Tab-separated table of C-alpha atoms in Angstrom:
chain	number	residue	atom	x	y	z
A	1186	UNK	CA	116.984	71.689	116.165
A	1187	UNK	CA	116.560	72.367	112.315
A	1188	UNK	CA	114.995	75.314	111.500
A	1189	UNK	CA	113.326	75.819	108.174
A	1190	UNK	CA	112.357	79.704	107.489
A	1191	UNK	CA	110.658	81.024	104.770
A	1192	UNK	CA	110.034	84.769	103.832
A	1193	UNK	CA	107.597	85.530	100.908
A	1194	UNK	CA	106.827	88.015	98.689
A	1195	UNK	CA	104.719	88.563	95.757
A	1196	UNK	CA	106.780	87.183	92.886
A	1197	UNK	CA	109.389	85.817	94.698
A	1198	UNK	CA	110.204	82.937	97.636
A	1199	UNK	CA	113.001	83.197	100.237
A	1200	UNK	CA	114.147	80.382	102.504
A	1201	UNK	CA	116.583	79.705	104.913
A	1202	UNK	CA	117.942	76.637	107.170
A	1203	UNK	CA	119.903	77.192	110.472
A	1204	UNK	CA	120.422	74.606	113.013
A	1205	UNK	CA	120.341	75.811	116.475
A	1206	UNK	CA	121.582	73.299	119.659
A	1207	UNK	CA	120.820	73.759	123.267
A	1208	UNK	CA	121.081	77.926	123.000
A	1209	UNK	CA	120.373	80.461	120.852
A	1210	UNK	CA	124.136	82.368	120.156
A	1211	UNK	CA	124.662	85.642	120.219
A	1212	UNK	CA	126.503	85.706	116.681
A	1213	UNK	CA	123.860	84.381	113.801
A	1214	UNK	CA	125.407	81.999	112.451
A	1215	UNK	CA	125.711	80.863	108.945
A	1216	UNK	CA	122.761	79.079	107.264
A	1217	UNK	CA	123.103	75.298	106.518
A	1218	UNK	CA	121.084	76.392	102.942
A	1219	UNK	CA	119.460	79.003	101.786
A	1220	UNK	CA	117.619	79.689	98.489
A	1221	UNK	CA	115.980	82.485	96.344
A	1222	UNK	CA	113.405	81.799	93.491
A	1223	UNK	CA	111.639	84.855	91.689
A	1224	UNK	CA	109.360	84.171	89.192
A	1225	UNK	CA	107.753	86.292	86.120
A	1226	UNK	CA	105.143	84.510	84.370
A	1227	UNK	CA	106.355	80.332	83.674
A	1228	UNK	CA	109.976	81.692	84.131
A	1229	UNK	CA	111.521	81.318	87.565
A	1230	UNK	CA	115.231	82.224	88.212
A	1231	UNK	CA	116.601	80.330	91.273
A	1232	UNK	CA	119.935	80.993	93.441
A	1233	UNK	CA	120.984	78.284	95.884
A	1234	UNK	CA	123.859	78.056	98.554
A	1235	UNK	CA	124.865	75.552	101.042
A	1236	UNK	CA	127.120	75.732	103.828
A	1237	UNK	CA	129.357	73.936	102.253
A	1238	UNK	CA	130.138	76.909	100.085
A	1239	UNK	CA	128.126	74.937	96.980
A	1240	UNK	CA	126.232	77.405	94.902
A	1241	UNK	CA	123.845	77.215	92.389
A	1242	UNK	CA	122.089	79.238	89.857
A	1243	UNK	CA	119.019	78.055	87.511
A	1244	UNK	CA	116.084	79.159	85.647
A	1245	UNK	CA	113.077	76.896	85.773
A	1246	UNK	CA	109.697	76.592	84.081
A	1247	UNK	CA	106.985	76.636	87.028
A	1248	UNK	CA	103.058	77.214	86.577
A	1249	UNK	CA	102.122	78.462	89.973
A	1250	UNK	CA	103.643	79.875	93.032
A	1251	UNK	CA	102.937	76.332	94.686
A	1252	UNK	CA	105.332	75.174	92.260
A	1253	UNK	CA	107.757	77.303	92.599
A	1254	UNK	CA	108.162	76.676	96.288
A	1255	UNK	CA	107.988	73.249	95.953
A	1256	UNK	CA	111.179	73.339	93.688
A	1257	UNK	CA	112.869	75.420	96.284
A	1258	UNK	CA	112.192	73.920	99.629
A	1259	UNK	CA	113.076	70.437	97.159
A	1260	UNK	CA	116.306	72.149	96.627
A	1261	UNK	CA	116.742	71.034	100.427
A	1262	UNK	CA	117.327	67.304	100.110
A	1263	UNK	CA	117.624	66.816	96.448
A	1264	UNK	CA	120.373	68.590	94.375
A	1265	UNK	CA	123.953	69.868	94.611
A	1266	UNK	CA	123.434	71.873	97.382
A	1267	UNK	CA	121.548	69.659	99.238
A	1268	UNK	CA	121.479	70.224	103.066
A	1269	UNK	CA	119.406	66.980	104.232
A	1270	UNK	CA	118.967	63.705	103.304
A	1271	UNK	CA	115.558	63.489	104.082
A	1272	UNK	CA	112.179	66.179	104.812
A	1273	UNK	CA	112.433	64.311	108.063
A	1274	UNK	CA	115.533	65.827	109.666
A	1275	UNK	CA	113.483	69.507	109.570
A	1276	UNK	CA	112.232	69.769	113.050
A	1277	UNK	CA	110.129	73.366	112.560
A	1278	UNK	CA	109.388	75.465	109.837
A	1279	UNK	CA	109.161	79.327	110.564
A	1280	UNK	CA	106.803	82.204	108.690
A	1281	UNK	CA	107.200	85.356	108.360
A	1282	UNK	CA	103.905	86.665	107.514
A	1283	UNK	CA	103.739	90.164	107.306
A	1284	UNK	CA	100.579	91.170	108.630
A	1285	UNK	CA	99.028	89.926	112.161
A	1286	UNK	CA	95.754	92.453	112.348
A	1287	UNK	CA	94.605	92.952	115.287
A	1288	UNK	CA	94.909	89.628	117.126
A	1289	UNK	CA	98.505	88.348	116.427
A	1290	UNK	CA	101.378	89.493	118.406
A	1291	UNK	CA	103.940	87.062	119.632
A	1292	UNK	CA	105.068	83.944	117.538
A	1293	UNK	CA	102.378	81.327	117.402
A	1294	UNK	CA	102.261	77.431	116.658
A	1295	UNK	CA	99.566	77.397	113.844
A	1296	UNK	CA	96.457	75.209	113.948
A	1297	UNK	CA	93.539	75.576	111.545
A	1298	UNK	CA	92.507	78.406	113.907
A	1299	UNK	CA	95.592	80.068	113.384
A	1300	UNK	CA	95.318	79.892	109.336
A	1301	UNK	CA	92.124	81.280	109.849
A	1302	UNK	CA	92.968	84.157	111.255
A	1303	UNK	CA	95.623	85.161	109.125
A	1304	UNK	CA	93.159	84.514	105.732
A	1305	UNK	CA	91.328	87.132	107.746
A	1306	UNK	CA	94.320	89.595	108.329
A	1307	UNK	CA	94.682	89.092	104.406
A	1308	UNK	CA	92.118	92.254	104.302
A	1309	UNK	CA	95.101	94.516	105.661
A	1310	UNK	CA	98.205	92.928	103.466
A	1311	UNK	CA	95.658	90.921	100.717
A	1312	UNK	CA	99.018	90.128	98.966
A	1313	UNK	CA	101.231	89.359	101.551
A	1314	UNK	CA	99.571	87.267	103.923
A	1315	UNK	CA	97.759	85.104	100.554
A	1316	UNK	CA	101.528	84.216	99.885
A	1317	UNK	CA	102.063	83.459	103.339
A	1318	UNK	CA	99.405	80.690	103.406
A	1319	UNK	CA	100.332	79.168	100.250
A	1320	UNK	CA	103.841	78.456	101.672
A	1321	UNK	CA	102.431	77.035	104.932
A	1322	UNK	CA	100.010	74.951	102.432
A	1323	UNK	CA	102.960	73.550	100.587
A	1324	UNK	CA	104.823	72.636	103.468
A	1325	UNK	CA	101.983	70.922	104.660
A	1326	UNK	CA	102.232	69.012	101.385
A	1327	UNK	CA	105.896	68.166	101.352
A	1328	UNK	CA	107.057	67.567	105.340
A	1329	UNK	CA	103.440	66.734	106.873
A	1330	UNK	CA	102.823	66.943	110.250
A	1331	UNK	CA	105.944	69.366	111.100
A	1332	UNK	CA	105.172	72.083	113.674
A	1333	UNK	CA	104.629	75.323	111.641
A	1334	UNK	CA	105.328	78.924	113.344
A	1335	UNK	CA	104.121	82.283	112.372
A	1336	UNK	CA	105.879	85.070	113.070
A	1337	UNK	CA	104.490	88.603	112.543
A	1338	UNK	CA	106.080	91.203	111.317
A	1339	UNK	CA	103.918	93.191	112.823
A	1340	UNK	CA	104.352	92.198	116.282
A	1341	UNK	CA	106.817	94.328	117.438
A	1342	UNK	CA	104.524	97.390	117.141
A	1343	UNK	CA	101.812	96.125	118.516
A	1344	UNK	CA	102.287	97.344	122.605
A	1345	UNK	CA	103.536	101.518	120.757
A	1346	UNK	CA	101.258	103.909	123.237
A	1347	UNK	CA	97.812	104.326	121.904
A	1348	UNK	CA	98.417	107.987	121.057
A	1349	UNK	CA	101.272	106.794	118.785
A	1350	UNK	CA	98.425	103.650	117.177
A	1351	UNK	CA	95.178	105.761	116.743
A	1352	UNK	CA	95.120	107.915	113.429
A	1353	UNK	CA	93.113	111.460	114.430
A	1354	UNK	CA	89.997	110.604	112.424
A	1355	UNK	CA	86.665	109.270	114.139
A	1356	UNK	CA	87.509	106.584	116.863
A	1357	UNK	CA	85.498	104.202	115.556
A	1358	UNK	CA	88.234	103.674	112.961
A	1359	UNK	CA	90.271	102.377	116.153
A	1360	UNK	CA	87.155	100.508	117.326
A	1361	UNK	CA	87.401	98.758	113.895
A	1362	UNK	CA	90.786	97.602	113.314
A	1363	UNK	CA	91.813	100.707	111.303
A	1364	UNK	CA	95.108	101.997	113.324
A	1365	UNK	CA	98.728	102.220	112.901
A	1366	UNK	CA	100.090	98.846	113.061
A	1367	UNK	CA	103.954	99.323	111.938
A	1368	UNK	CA	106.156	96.958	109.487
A	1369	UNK	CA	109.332	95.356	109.318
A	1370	UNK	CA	109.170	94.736	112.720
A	1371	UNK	CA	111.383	91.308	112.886
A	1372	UNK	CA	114.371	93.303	111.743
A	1373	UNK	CA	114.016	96.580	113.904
A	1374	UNK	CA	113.281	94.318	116.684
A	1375	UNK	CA	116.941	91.622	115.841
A	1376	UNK	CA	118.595	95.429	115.462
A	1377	UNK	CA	117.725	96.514	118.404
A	1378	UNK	CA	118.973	93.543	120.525
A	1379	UNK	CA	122.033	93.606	118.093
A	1380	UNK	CA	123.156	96.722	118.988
A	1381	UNK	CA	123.116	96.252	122.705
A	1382	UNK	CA	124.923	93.697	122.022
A	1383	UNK	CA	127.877	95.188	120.155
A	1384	UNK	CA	127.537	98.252	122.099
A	1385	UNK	CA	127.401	95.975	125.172
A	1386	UNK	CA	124.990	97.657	127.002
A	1387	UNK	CA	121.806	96.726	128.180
A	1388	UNK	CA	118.972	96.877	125.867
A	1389	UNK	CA	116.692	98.484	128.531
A	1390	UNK	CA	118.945	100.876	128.826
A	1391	UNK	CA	119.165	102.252	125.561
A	1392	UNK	CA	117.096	104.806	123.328
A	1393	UNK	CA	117.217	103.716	119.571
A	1394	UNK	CA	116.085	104.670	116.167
A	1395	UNK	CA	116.566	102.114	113.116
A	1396	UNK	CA	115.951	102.584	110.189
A	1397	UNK	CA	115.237	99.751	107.620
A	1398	UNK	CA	116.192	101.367	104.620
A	1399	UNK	CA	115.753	99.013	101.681
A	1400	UNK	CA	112.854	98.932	98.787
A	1401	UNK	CA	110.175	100.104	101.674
A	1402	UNK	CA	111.726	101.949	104.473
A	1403	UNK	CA	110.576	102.473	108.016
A	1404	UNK	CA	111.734	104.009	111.074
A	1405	UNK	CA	111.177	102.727	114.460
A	1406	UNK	CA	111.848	104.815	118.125
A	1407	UNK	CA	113.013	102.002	120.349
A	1408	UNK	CA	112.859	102.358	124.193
A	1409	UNK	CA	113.933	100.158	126.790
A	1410	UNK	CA	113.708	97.366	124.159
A	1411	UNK	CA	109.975	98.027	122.925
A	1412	UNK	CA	108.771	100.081	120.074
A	1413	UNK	CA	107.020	103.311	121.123
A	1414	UNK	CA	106.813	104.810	117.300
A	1415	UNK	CA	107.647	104.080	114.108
A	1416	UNK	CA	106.841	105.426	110.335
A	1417	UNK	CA	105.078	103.286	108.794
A	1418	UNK	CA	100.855	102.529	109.956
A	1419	UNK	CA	97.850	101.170	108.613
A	1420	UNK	CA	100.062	99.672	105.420
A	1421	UNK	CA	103.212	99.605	104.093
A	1422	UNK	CA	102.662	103.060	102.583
A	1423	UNK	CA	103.167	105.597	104.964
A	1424	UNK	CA	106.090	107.517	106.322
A	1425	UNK	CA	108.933	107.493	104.243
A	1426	UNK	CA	109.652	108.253	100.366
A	1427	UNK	CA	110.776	104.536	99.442
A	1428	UNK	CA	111.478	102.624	96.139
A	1429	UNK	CA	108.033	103.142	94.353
A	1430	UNK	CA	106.055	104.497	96.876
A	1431	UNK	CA	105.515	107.705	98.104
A	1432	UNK	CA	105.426	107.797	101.584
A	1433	UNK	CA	103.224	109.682	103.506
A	1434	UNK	CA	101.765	112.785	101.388
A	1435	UNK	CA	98.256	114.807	101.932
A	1436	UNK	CA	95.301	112.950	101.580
A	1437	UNK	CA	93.891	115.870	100.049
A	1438	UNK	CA	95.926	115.749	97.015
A	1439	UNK	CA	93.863	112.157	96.336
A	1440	UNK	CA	90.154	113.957	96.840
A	1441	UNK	CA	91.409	116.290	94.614
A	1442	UNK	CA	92.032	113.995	91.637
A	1443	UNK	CA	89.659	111.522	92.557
A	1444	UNK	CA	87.080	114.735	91.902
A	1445	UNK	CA	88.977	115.915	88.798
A	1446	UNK	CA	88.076	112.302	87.640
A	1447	UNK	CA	91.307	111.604	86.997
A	1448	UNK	CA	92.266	108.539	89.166
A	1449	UNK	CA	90.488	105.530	90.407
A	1450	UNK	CA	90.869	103.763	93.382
A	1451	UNK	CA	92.986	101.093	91.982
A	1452	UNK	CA	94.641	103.511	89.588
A	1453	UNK	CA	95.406	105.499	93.098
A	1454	UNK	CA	96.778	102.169	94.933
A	1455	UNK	CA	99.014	101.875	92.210
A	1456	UNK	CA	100.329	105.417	91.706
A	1457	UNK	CA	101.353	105.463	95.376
A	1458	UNK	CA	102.899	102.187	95.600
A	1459	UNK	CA	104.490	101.192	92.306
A	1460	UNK	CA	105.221	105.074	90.438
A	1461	UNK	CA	106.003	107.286	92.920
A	1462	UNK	CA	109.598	107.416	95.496
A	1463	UNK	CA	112.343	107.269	93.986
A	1464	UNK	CA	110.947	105.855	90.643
A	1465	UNK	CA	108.771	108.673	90.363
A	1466	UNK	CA	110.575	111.273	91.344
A	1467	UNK	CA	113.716	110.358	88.921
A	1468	UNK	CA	111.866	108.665	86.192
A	1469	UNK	CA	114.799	106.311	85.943
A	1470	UNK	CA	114.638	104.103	88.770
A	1471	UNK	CA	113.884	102.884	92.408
A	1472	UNK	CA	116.725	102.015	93.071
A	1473	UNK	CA	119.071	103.736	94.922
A	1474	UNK	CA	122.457	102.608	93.318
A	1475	UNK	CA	120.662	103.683	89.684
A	1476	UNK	CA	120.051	106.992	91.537
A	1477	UNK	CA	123.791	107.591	92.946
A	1478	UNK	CA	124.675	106.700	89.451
A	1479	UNK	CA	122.624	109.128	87.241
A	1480	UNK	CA	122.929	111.895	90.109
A	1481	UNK	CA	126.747	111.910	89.912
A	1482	UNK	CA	126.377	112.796	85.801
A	1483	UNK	CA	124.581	115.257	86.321
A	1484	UNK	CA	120.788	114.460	86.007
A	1485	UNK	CA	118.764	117.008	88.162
A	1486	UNK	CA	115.611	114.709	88.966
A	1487	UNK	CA	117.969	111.998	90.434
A	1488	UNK	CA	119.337	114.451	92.362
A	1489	UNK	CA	116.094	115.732	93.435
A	1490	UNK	CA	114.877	112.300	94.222
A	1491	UNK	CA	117.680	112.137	96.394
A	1492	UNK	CA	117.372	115.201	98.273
A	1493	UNK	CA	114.001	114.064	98.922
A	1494	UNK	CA	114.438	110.930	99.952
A	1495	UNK	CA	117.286	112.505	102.391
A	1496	UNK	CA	115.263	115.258	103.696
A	1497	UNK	CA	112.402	112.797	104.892
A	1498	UNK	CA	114.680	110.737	106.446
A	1499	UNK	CA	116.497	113.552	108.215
A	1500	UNK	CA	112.875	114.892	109.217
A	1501	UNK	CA	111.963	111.005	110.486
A	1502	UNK	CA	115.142	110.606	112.364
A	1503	UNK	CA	114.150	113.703	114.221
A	1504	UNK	CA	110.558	113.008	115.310
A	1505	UNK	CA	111.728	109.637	116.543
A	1506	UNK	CA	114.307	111.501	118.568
A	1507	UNK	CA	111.689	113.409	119.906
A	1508	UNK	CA	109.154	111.179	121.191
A	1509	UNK	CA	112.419	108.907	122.654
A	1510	UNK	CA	113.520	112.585	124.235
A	1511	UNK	CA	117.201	111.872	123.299
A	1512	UNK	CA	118.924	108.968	121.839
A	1513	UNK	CA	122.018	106.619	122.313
A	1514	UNK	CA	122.158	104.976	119.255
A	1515	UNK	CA	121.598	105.311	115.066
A	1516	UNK	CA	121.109	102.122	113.360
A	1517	UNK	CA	120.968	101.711	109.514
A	1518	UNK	CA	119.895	98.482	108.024
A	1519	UNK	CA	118.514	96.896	105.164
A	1520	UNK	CA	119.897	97.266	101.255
A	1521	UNK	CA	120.130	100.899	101.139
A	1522	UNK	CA	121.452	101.309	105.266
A	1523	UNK	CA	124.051	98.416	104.734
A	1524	UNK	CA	125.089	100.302	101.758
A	1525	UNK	CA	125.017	103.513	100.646
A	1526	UNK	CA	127.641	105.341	102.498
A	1527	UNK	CA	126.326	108.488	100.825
A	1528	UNK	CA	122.348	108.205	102.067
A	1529	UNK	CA	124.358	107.474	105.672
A	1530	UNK	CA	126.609	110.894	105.282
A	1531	UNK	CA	123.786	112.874	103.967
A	1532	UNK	CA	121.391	112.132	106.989
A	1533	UNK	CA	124.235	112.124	109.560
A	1534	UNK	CA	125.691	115.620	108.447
A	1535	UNK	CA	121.913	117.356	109.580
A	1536	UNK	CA	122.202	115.706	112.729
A	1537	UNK	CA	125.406	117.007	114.093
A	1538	UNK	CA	122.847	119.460	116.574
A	1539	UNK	CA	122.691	116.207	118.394
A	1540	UNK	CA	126.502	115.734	118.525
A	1541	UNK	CA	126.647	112.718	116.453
A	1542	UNK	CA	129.544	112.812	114.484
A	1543	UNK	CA	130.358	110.265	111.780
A	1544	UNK	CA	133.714	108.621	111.133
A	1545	UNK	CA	134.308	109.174	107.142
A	1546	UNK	CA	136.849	106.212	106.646
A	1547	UNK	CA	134.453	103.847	108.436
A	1548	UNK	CA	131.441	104.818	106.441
A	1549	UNK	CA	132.985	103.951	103.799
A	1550	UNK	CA	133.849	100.799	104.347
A	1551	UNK	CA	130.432	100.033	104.585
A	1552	UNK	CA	131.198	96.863	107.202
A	1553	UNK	CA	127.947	95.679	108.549
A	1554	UNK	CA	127.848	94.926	112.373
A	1555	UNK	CA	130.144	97.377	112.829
A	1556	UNK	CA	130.538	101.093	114.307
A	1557	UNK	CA	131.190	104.055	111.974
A	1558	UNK	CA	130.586	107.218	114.129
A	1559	UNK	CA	134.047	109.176	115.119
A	1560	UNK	CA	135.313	108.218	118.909
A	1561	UNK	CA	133.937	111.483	120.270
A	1562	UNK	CA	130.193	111.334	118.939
A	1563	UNK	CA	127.733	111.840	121.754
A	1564	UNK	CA	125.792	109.439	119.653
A	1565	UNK	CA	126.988	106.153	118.819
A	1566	UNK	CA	126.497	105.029	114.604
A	1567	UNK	CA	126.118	101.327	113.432
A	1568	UNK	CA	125.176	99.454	110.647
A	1569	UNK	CA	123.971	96.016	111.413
A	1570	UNK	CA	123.083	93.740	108.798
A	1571	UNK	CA	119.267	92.377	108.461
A	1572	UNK	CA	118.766	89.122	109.097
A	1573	UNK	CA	114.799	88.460	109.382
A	1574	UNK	CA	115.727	84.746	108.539
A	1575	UNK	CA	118.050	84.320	111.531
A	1576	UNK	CA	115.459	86.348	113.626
A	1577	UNK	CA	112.817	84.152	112.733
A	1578	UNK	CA	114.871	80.962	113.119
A	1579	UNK	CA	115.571	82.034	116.929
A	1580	UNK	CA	111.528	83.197	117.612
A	1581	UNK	CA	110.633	79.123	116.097
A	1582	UNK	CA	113.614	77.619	119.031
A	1583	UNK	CA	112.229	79.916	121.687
A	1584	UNK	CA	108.519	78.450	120.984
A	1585	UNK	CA	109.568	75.434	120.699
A	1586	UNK	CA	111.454	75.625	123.820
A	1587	UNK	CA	108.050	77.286	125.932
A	1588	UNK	CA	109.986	80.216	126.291
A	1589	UNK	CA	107.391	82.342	124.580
């Protein structure tokens, strides 16, 4: 079975194509294709790879988002690193859409009905899940009548206790829709079932906490395979300092300058999500390699936008050991977890109370799917590589296969 996946954003179009025969393996495997295009403005800058080891790297004129993902997915069966001859040899094409409301949980086949819901989940993740529907759109246009899969990244949250979903405030906001719903759930969910695996243990055996630490970071406290917490809630915004945004902070602080007249409510949205983390605590940058770099000559915001950054995660790791009441396993993941050996160090030296003890020389090394606490850590280390693609690819066979 050929698995189209694609994974939007904003400005920019991922896609991936893995081929998957009469079982899913345990090892994801390596795409037969998979593209990048990010656009500003007419200007689109594309990166292409085929199994083959045939890469390719372009700038492109392109008027819309339709257009851009047209180009890509064409990419497919036209080009140097084509992967098909033909639109017909894709069997399903996967989504990740990023927000399922309240209604969508598991991986669904979508039907008009479908599409409709998700326009209406566009009121939680208006950005997001518009993108998401445009892609579907356009592969409507290029393959036809392919079967089409959401996936929610969402979904993985969706069964945490109700005194972990409900926010303190009146309960009607729970009555309405208005509760913690948790991101990035695809990848702590493939992390969590990845480190059983190289831990070989059973995943209902296990108390976890990942943490998808990239541009927007989350924690999630993983028990007996399901998620019973996590960081982020009713958006993207909560919980940990990120890139731009802030993370959680008091609520109050908004009243305040929302009565001093000096923000607006879109003024606010963007303060929080696009000027504040690590961008606004540095002035530099958002990103944490720029950080490492200015911190280690010497400028005293970077380092205070790292400490920051450290000290939430520390304090995030710890409530999600908490509510698990112990833990087997750390997992880092994402662009900053994969690596920066130094966020890894920093957070695991303020956990040694739990016995965790890192191994220096394999920190370093920064391997992903691979072990870096010491031999005699009470709590076992990893960092595991994201693969929401791969994740994705193997929710779409399952469907397919009724085993959903």
């Amino acid at each position: 079975m050929k698995i189209l996946v694609l994974n939007s954003g904003s400005s920019s179009q991922k896609s991936s194509l893995y081929q998957i025969g009469e079982a899913v393996p345990d090892d994801p495997p390596v795409p037969l294709w998979e593209g990048k295009i990010e656009w500003t403005g007419e200007v689109a800058r594309v990166e292409l790879k085929n199994s083959l080891g045939v890469v390719h790297k372009d700038q492109v004129k392109v008027s819309s988002r339709e257009k851009a993902v047209e180009h890509l997915v064409g990419t497919l069966w036209d080009g140097k690193t084509h992967a098909v001859d033909s639109p017909g040899e894709i069997d399903v094409v996967g989504h990740r859409v990023v927000h399922g409301g309240p209604r969508y949980e598991e991986p669904i086949r979508l039907t008009p009905e479908v599409k409709s819901g998700i326009a209406k989940a566009s009121a939680f993740a208006p950005l997001h899940n518009r993108a998401e529907l445009e892609g579907i759109e356009v592969i409507e246009k290029l393959l036809g009548p392919v079967p089409q899969v959401a996936v929610f990244d969402t979904g993985f949250h969706r069964k945490m206790p109700q005194s972990a979903a409900a926010y303190p405030g009146p309960y009607q906001w729970f009555e309405n829709g208005i509760h913690r719903y948790g991101f990035h759930g695809i990848n702590h969910q493939y992390c969590a079932a990845r480190a059983a695996h190289l831990l070989r243990r059973d995943l209902n055996s296990l108390k976890l906490v990942t943490c998808h630490l990239g541009n927007g970071c989350s924690l999630a406290a993983i028990h007996e395979g399901h998620s019973i917490d996590t960081t982020m809630g009713f958006t993207p915004l909560e919980g940990l300092m990120m890139g731009t945004r802030s993370g959680s902070i008091d609520p109050g602080i908004l009243t305040y300058l929302m009565r001093q007249g000096q923000l607006q409510p879109q003024a606010i949205d963007d303060v929080l999500n696009k000027e504040s983390g690590l961008l606004g605590i540095s002035g530099i940058s958002g990103d944490m390699r720029e950080i490492l770099a200015a911190m280690n000559q010497g400028h005293s915001r970077a380092r205070l936008a790292f400490d920051i950054y450290v000290h939430r995660l520390v304090a995030g790791i710890g409530a999600m050991v908490a509510v698990l009441g112990g833990i087997d396993a750390l997992v880092f993941t994402a662009g900053v977890g994969e690596n920066s050996a130094e966020v890894r160090d920093a957070a695991c030296r303020n956990l040694d109370f739990l016995g965790l003890k890192l191994d220096g020389e394999a920190n370093t090394r920064s391997a992903c799917d691979a072990e870096i606490a010491a031999p005699d850590s009470a709590v076992r280390v990893l960092i595991i590589r994201a693969q929401e693609d791969w994740a994705i690819a193997g929710k779409c066979w399952r469907l397919m296969r009724g085993q959903y």
